[in-house]
Amino acid sequence: MIRRHMLSRRTHGANYARHQRYRRLARAGRLALAGTVAAVLGLFAVRTGAAFAGAVLVVAGIVLGVRARHWLSLAERSGVRARSENVVRRALAPLQERGWRLRHGLR
Protein backbone atom coordinates (compact mmCIF):
# COMPACT_ATOMS: atom_id res chain seq x y z
CA MET A 1 0.00 0.00 0.00
CA ILE A 2 1.42 3.36 -1.01
CA ARG A 3 0.91 6.10 1.51
CA ARG A 4 0.00 9.57 0.34
CA HIS A 5 3.25 11.15 1.57
CA MET A 6 5.29 8.46 -0.19
CA LEU A 7 3.46 9.13 -3.44
CA SER A 8 3.97 12.88 -3.23
CA ARG A 9 7.64 12.36 -2.42
CA ARG A 10 8.12 10.34 -5.57
CA THR A 11 6.39 12.86 -7.76
CA HIS A 12 8.64 15.66 -6.52
CA GLY A 13 11.81 13.60 -6.93
CA ALA A 14 13.03 13.91 -3.36
CA ASN A 15 13.66 10.87 -1.20
CA TYR A 16 13.23 10.54 2.55
CA ALA A 17 16.87 11.35 3.29
CA ARG A 18 16.60 14.60 1.35
CA HIS A 19 13.49 15.61 3.29
CA GLN A 20 15.29 14.69 6.51
CA ARG A 21 18.21 16.87 5.45
CA TYR A 22 15.94 19.86 4.89
CA ARG A 23 14.29 19.36 8.29
CA ARG A 24 17.68 19.17 9.98
CA LEU A 25 18.93 22.26 8.16
CA ALA A 26 15.81 24.15 9.24
CA ARG A 27 16.36 23.14 12.86
CA ALA A 28 20.02 24.19 12.68
CA GLY A 29 18.96 27.54 11.25
CA ARG A 30 16.43 28.14 14.01
CA LEU A 31 18.99 27.24 16.68
CA ALA A 32 21.64 29.45 15.11
CA LEU A 33 19.23 32.37 14.94
CA ALA A 34 18.16 31.90 18.56
CA GLY A 35 21.79 31.60 19.63
CA THR A 36 22.74 34.77 17.81
CA VAL A 37 19.84 36.69 19.34
CA ALA A 38 20.68 35.40 22.82
CA ALA A 39 24.36 36.30 22.47
CA VAL A 40 23.62 39.80 21.18
CA LEU A 41 21.10 40.42 23.96
CA GLY A 42 23.63 39.09 26.46
CA LEU A 43 26.34 41.43 25.22
CA PHE A 44 23.90 44.33 25.35
CA ALA A 45 22.93 43.37 28.91
CA VAL A 46 26.59 43.23 29.99
CA ARG A 47 27.19 46.64 28.45
CA THR A 48 24.23 48.16 30.29
CA GLY A 49 25.33 46.80 33.67
CA ALA A 50 23.41 43.53 34.10
CA ALA A 51 26.53 41.36 34.13
CA PHE A 52 25.01 38.14 35.45
CA ALA A 53 22.00 38.17 33.11
CA GLY A 54 24.27 39.08 30.22
CA ALA A 55 26.66 36.25 31.00
CA VAL A 56 23.79 33.78 31.18
CA LEU A 57 22.49 34.94 27.79
CA VAL A 58 25.94 34.75 26.21
CA VAL A 59 26.42 31.20 27.52
CA ALA A 60 22.95 30.27 26.26
CA GLY A 61 23.89 31.66 22.85
CA ILE A 62 27.07 29.59 22.79
CA VAL A 63 25.16 26.42 23.76
CA LEU A 64 22.57 27.07 21.06
CA GLY A 65 25.38 27.60 18.54
CA VAL A 66 26.94 24.26 19.47
CA ARG A 67 23.56 22.55 19.06
CA ALA A 68 23.14 24.22 15.67
CA ARG A 69 26.51 22.84 14.58
CA HIS A 70 25.42 19.37 15.68
CA TRP A 71 22.28 19.57 13.54
CA LEU A 72 24.34 20.83 10.61
CA SER A 73 26.56 17.77 10.82
CA LEU A 74 23.49 15.53 10.93
CA ALA A 75 22.12 17.33 7.87
CA GLU A 76 25.40 16.70 6.08
CA ARG A 77 25.08 12.97 6.78
CA SER A 78 21.53 12.99 5.47
CA GLY A 79 22.77 14.71 2.32
CA VAL A 80 25.31 11.94 1.73
CA ARG A 81 22.59 9.35 2.24
CA ALA A 82 20.24 11.17 -0.15
CA ARG A 83 22.87 11.27 -2.88
CA SER A 84 23.61 7.56 -2.36
CA GLU A 85 19.94 6.66 -2.64
CA ASN A 86 19.69 8.63 -5.88
CA VAL A 87 22.70 6.78 -7.31
CA VAL A 88 21.08 3.43 -6.49
CA ARG A 89 17.76 4.57 -7.94
CA ARG A 90 19.44 5.61 -11.21
CA ALA A 91 21.39 2.33 -11.36
CA LEU A 92 18.18 0.32 -10.99
CA ALA A 93 16.16 2.38 -13.49
CA PRO A 94 17.18 0.23 -16.50
CA LEU A 95 15.66 -2.81 -14.78
CA GLN A 96 12.33 -1.01 -14.58
CA GLU A 97 12.48 -0.32 -18.30
CA ARG A 98 12.90 -4.07 -18.87
CA GLY A 99 9.73 -4.86 -16.95
CA TRP A 100 11.02 -5.39 -13.43
CA ARG A 101 8.90 -3.96 -10.65
CA LEU A 102 10.95 -2.03 -8.13
CA ARG A 103 9.69 -0.99 -4.73
CA HIS A 104 11.71 1.52 -2.76
CA GLY A 105 11.55 2.21 0.94
CA LEU A 106 10.20 -1.15 2.09
CA ARG A 107 10.65 -2.12 5.70
Coordinates of C-alpha atoms in Angstrom, one line a residue:
M1 CA 0.0 0.0 0.0
I2 CA 1.4 3.4 -1.0
R3 CA 0.9 6.1 1.5
R4 CA 0.0 9.6 0.3
H5 CA 3.3 11.2 1.6
M6 CA 5.3 8.5 -0.2
L7 CA 3.5 9.1 -3.4
S8 CA 4.0 12.9 -3.2
R9 CA 7.6 12.4 -2.4
R10 CA 8.1 10.3 -5.6
T11 CA 6.4 12.9 -7.8
H12 CA 8.6 15.7 -6.5
G13 CA 11.8 13.6 -6.9
A14 CA 13.0 13.9 -3.4
N15 CA 13.7 10.9 -1.2
Y16 CA 13.2 10.5 2.6
A17 CA 16.9 11.3 3.3
R18 CA 16.6 14.6 1.4
H19 CA 13.5 15.6 3.3
Q20 CA 15.3 14.7 6.5
R21 CA 18.2 16.9 5.4
Y22 CA 15.9 19.9 4.9
R23 CA 14.3 19.4 8.3
R24 CA 17.7 19.2 10.0
L25 CA 18.9 22.3 8.2
A26 CA 15.8 24.1 9.2
R27 CA 16.4 23.1 12.9
A28 CA 20.0 24.2 12.7
G29 CA 19.0 27.5 11.3
R30 CA 16.4 28.1 14.0
L31 CA 19.0 27.2 16.7
A32 CA 21.6 29.4 15.1
L33 CA 19.2 32.4 14.9
A34 CA 18.2 31.9 18.6
G35 CA 21.8 31.6 19.6
T36 CA 22.7 34.8 17.8
V37 CA 19.8 36.7 19.3
A38 CA 20.7 35.4 22.8
A39 CA 24.4 36.3 22.5
V40 CA 23.6 39.8 21.2
L41 CA 21.1 40.4 24.0
G42 CA 23.6 39.1 26.5
L43 CA 26.3 41.4 25.2
F44 CA 23.9 44.3 25.4
A45 CA 22.9 43.4 28.9
V46 CA 26.6 43.2 30.0
R47 CA 27.2 46.6 28.4
T48 CA 24.2 48.2 30.3
G49 CA 25.3 46.8 33.7
A50 CA 23.4 43.5 34.1
A51 CA 26.5 41.4 34.1
F52 CA 25.0 38.1 35.4
A53 CA 22.0 38.2 33.1
G54 CA 24.3 39.1 30.2
A55 CA 26.7 36.3 31.0
V56 CA 23.8 33.8 31.2
L57 CA 22.5 34.9 27.8
V58 CA 25.9 34.7 26.2
V59 CA 26.4 31.2 27.5
A60 CA 23.0 30.3 26.3
G61 CA 23.9 31.7 22.9
I62 CA 27.1 29.6 22.8
V63 CA 25.2 26.4 23.8
L64 CA 22.6 27.1 21.1
G65 CA 25.4 27.6 18.5
V66 CA 26.9 24.3 19.5
R67 CA 23.6 22.5 19.1
A68 CA 23.1 24.2 15.7
R69 CA 26.5 22.8 14.6
H70 CA 25.4 19.4 15.7
W71 CA 22.3 19.6 13.5
L72 CA 24.3 20.8 10.6
S73 CA 26.6 17.8 10.8
L74 CA 23.5 15.5 10.9
A75 CA 22.1 17.3 7.9
E76 CA 25.4 16.7 6.1
R77 CA 25.1 13.0 6.8
S78 CA 21.5 13.0 5.5
G79 CA 22.8 14.7 2.3
V80 CA 25.3 11.9 1.7
R81 CA 22.6 9.3 2.2
A82 CA 20.2 11.2 -0.2
R83 CA 22.9 11.3 -2.9
S84 CA 23.6 7.6 -2.4
E85 CA 19.9 6.7 -2.6
N86 CA 19.7 8.6 -5.9
V87 CA 22.7 6.8 -7.3
V88 CA 21.1 3.4 -6.5
R89 CA 17.8 4.6 -7.9
R90 CA 19.4 5.6 -11.2
A91 CA 21.4 2.3 -11.4
L92 CA 18.2 0.3 -11.0
A93 CA 16.2 2.4 -13.5
P94 CA 17.2 0.2 -16.5
L95 CA 15.7 -2.8 -14.8
Q96 CA 12.3 -1.0 -14.6
E97 CA 12.5 -0.3 -18.3
R98 CA 12.9 -4.1 -18.9
G99 CA 9.7 -4.9 -16.9
W100 CA 11.0 -5.4 -13.4
R101 CA 8.9 -4.0 -10.7
L102 CA 11.0 -2.0 -8.1
R103 CA 9.7 -1.0 -4.7
H104 CA 11.7 1.5 -2.8
G105 CA 11.5 2.2 0.9
L106 CA 10.2 -1.1 2.1
R107 CA 10.6 -2.1 5.7

